Coordinates of C-alpha atoms in Angstrom, one line a residue:
X1285 CA 0.0 0.0 0.0
X1286 CA 1.3 3.4 -0.9
X1287 CA 2.1 6.0 1.8
X1288 CA 0.1 9.1 2.3
X1289 CA 0.9 12.4 4.0
X1290 CA -1.7 12.3 6.8
X1291 CA -3.5 9.5 8.7
X1292 CA -6.7 10.4 10.5
X1293 CA -7.5 8.1 13.4
X1294 CA -11.2 7.9 14.3
X1295 CA -12.0 5.7 17.4
X1296 CA -15.6 4.9 17.8
X1297 CA -17.7 3.0 20.4
X1298 CA -21.5 3.0 20.1
X1299 CA -21.3 6.1 17.9
X1300 CA -24.3 5.5 15.5
X1301 CA -25.7 9.0 16.1
X1302 CA -22.6 10.9 15.2
X1303 CA -20.1 8.9 13.2
X1304 CA -21.7 9.8 9.8
X1305 CA -21.3 13.5 10.3
X1306 CA -17.7 13.0 11.4
X1307 CA -16.7 10.9 8.4
X1308 CA -18.5 13.2 5.9
X1309 CA -16.5 16.1 7.2
X1310 CA -13.3 14.2 6.7
X1311 CA -14.2 13.2 3.2
X1312 CA -15.0 16.8 2.4
X1313 CA -11.4 18.1 2.9
X1314 CA -9.6 20.6 0.6
X1315 CA -6.5 18.4 0.9
X1316 CA -6.4 15.9 -2.0
X1317 CA -7.9 12.5 -1.0
X1318 CA -4.7 10.9 -2.4
X1319 CA -2.7 12.6 0.4
X1320 CA -4.6 11.3 3.4
X1321 CA -6.4 8.2 4.8
X1322 CA -9.2 7.9 7.3
X1323 CA -8.7 5.0 9.7
X1324 CA -11.9 4.1 11.6
X1325 CA -11.4 1.7 14.5
X1326 CA -14.7 0.3 16.0
X1327 CA -14.2 -0.6 19.6
X1328 CA -16.7 -3.4 19.9
X1329 CA -19.8 -1.3 19.4
X1330 CA -23.1 -2.8 20.3
X1331 CA -25.3 -0.4 18.4
X1332 CA -25.7 0.3 14.7
X1333 CA -22.3 2.0 14.3
X1334 CA -21.1 -0.5 11.7
X1335 CA -24.3 -0.2 9.6
X1336 CA -24.0 3.6 9.6
X1337 CA -20.4 3.4 8.5
X1338 CA -21.3 0.9 5.7
X1339 CA -21.8 3.5 2.9
X1340 CA -18.3 4.9 3.6
X1341 CA -16.4 1.6 3.4
X1342 CA -14.9 2.3 0.0
X1343 CA -13.5 5.6 1.2
X1344 CA -12.1 4.6 4.6
X1345 CA -9.9 1.9 6.2
X1346 CA -12.1 0.1 8.7
X1347 CA -11.0 -2.1 11.5
X1348 CA -12.9 -3.8 14.5
X1349 CA -11.5 -4.7 17.9
X1350 CA -12.3 -8.3 18.8
X1351 CA -13.0 -7.1 22.3
X1352 CA -13.5 -3.7 23.9
X1353 CA -10.1 -2.1 24.4
X1354 CA -11.1 1.3 25.6
X1355 CA -10.1 4.6 24.0
X1356 CA -6.3 4.5 24.3
X1357 CA -6.1 1.0 23.1
X1358 CA -8.3 1.8 20.2
X1359 CA -6.2 4.8 19.3
X1360 CA -3.0 2.8 19.4
X1361 CA -4.6 0.1 17.2
X1362 CA -5.4 2.9 14.6
X1363 CA -2.0 4.5 14.9
X1364 CA -0.3 1.1 14.3
X1365 CA -2.2 0.9 11.0
X1366 CA -1.2 4.4 9.9
X1367 CA 0.8 4.9 6.7
X1368 CA 1.0 8.7 7.0
X1369 CA 3.9 10.9 7.9
X1370 CA 1.6 12.8 10.2
X1371 CA -1.2 11.5 12.5
X1372 CA -4.3 13.3 13.8
X1373 CA -7.1 12.1 16.0
X1374 CA -10.7 13.1 15.3
X1375 CA -13.3 11.7 17.8
X1376 CA -16.4 10.1 16.2
X1377 CA -18.9 12.6 17.8
X1378 CA -17.0 15.6 16.5
X1379 CA -16.3 17.0 13.0
X1380 CA -13.9 19.3 11.2
X1381 CA -14.0 22.2 8.7
X1382 CA -12.8 21.5 5.1
X1383 CA -9.5 23.2 5.5
X1384 CA -8.5 21.2 8.7
X1385 CA -6.1 18.7 7.2
X1386 CA -4.7 21.0 4.6
X1387 CA -3.7 23.8 7.0
X1388 CA -2.3 21.5 9.8
X1389 CA -0.3 19.3 7.4
X1390 CA 1.0 22.4 5.5
X1391 CA 2.5 23.8 8.7
X1392 CA 4.3 20.6 9.6
X1393 CA 5.5 20.0 6.0
X1394 CA 7.0 23.5 5.6
X1395 CA 8.7 23.8 9.0
X1396 CA 11.0 21.1 10.2
X1397 CA 11.2 22.7 13.6
X1398 CA 7.6 21.9 14.3
X1399 CA 6.8 18.5 16.0
X1400 CA 3.1 18.8 16.3
X1401 CA 0.4 21.4 15.5
X1402 CA -2.8 22.0 17.4
X1403 CA -5.8 24.2 16.3
X1404 CA -8.3 26.1 18.3
X1405 CA -11.8 24.6 18.5
X1406 CA -15.5 25.5 18.9
X1407 CA -17.7 23.7 21.3
X1408 CA -21.1 22.9 19.6
X1409 CA -24.3 21.2 20.6
X1410 CA -26.4 18.6 18.7
X1411 CA -28.0 21.3 16.7
X1412 CA -24.6 22.5 15.5
X1413 CA -25.0 25.8 17.4
X1414 CA -21.7 27.3 18.5
X1415 CA -21.5 27.4 22.3
X1416 CA -18.0 28.6 22.9
X1417 CA -14.7 29.3 21.3
X1418 CA -11.7 27.7 23.0
X1419 CA -8.0 28.5 22.6
X1420 CA -6.1 25.2 22.5
X1421 CA -3.2 26.4 24.6
X1422 CA -5.6 27.4 27.4
X1423 CA -8.0 24.5 27.1
X1424 CA -6.1 21.7 25.4
X1425 CA -7.8 18.6 24.1
X1426 CA -6.4 15.4 22.5
X1427 CA -8.3 15.9 19.2
X1428 CA -7.3 18.2 16.5
X1429 CA -3.6 17.9 17.2
X1430 CA -1.5 16.7 14.3
X1431 CA 1.7 14.9 15.3
X1432 CA 4.7 13.6 13.4
X1433 CA 4.2 9.8 13.6
X1434 CA 7.8 9.1 14.3
X1435 CA 7.6 11.1 17.5
X1436 CA 4.5 9.3 18.8
X1437 CA 6.3 6.0 18.2
X1438 CA 9.3 7.2 20.1
X1439 CA 7.3 8.1 23.2
X1440 CA 5.4 4.8 23.2
X1441 CA 2.0 6.0 21.9
X1442 CA -0.9 6.2 24.4
X1443 CA -0.7 4.6 27.8
X1444 CA -3.5 2.0 27.6
X1445 CA -4.0 2.1 31.4
X1446 CA -5.4 5.6 31.2
X1447 CA -9.1 4.9 30.3
X1448 CA -9.6 8.7 30.7
X1449 CA -7.1 11.6 30.6
X1450 CA -5.2 9.6 28.0
X1451 CA -4.6 12.8 26.0
X1452 CA -3.2 14.7 29.0
X1453 CA -0.8 11.9 29.8
X1454 CA 0.3 11.7 26.1
X1455 CA 0.9 15.4 25.9
X1456 CA 3.0 15.5 29.1
X1457 CA 5.3 12.8 27.7
X1458 CA 5.4 14.3 24.2
X1459 CA 6.4 17.8 25.5
X1460 CA 9.4 16.4 27.4
X1461 CA 11.2 16.1 24.0
X1462 CA 9.0 17.8 21.4
X1463 CA 7.0 21.0 20.9
X1464 CA 3.3 21.5 20.2
X1465 CA 2.5 24.7 18.2
X1466 CA -0.9 26.3 18.5
X1467 CA -2.7 27.7 15.4
X1468 CA -5.3 30.3 16.4
X1469 CA -7.9 29.0 13.9
X1470 CA -11.1 27.2 14.9
X1471 CA -10.8 24.2 12.6
X1472 CA -12.3 21.6 14.9
X1473 CA -15.9 21.3 16.2
X1474 CA -16.1 19.6 19.6
X1475 CA -19.6 18.3 20.2
X1476 CA -21.0 18.6 23.8
X1477 CA -23.7 16.0 24.6
X1478 CA -24.9 13.9 27.6
X1479 CA -22.6 11.0 26.7
X1480 CA -19.3 12.9 26.7
X1481 CA -16.8 11.0 28.9
X1482 CA -15.8 14.3 30.5
X1483 CA -19.2 14.5 32.1
X1484 CA -18.2 11.5 34.3
X1485 CA -16.8 13.5 37.3
X1486 CA -15.7 10.5 39.3
X1487 CA -13.8 9.0 36.3
X1488 CA -12.1 12.3 35.6
X1489 CA -11.1 12.7 39.2
X1490 CA -9.7 9.2 39.4
X1491 CA -7.5 9.6 36.4
X1492 CA -6.5 13.1 37.3
X1493 CA -5.1 11.6 40.5
X1494 CA -3.2 8.9 38.4
X1495 CA -1.8 11.7 36.2
X1496 CA -0.4 13.4 39.3
X1497 CA 1.0 10.1 40.7
X1498 CA 2.7 9.1 37.4
X1499 CA 4.2 12.5 36.6
X1500 CA 4.8 13.9 40.1

């Protein structure tokens, strides 16, 4: 299989309501489709996720976990399939603007001093209303950050023990040796809904404590 410039990793678990909007936005990019791949990894969904993805099978690379691995394990499974020089995560309930891949990959391609590039994002609701504009450097998230694949491999990818806060742990380890540059452009749409993992306060608190213990 030939290499591409960008690999987009889309982890999904029971995402039948949202995955279609996500994939359509990734197929509607200004970057030539020959230059990127969309890798969807289904983490043992029990709803109609696979059926919803069906019409897109010819345009994506699709994989299924034989058992539920959780988010970091699913992300690692996707990254290990990547053929791109750069890797970016887009969660299945979110979507991106058409210039997303082109702008981020252009910055990494033209400047060898950049190790990763993150864009700002807008929080939206199920009606696609904009709720809030977030600057990534002030409110970082794990999505919408394009990394050089070789750097992710060197730091060991995601820690699969972190079933939450996996992005925070990854960024702490990444920044020990590499930089993340912020682009002040809202290229990413972060959907807020009742099933967001961040709504689980006890889970967030548990893994915040583990972050502190691991990184002192």
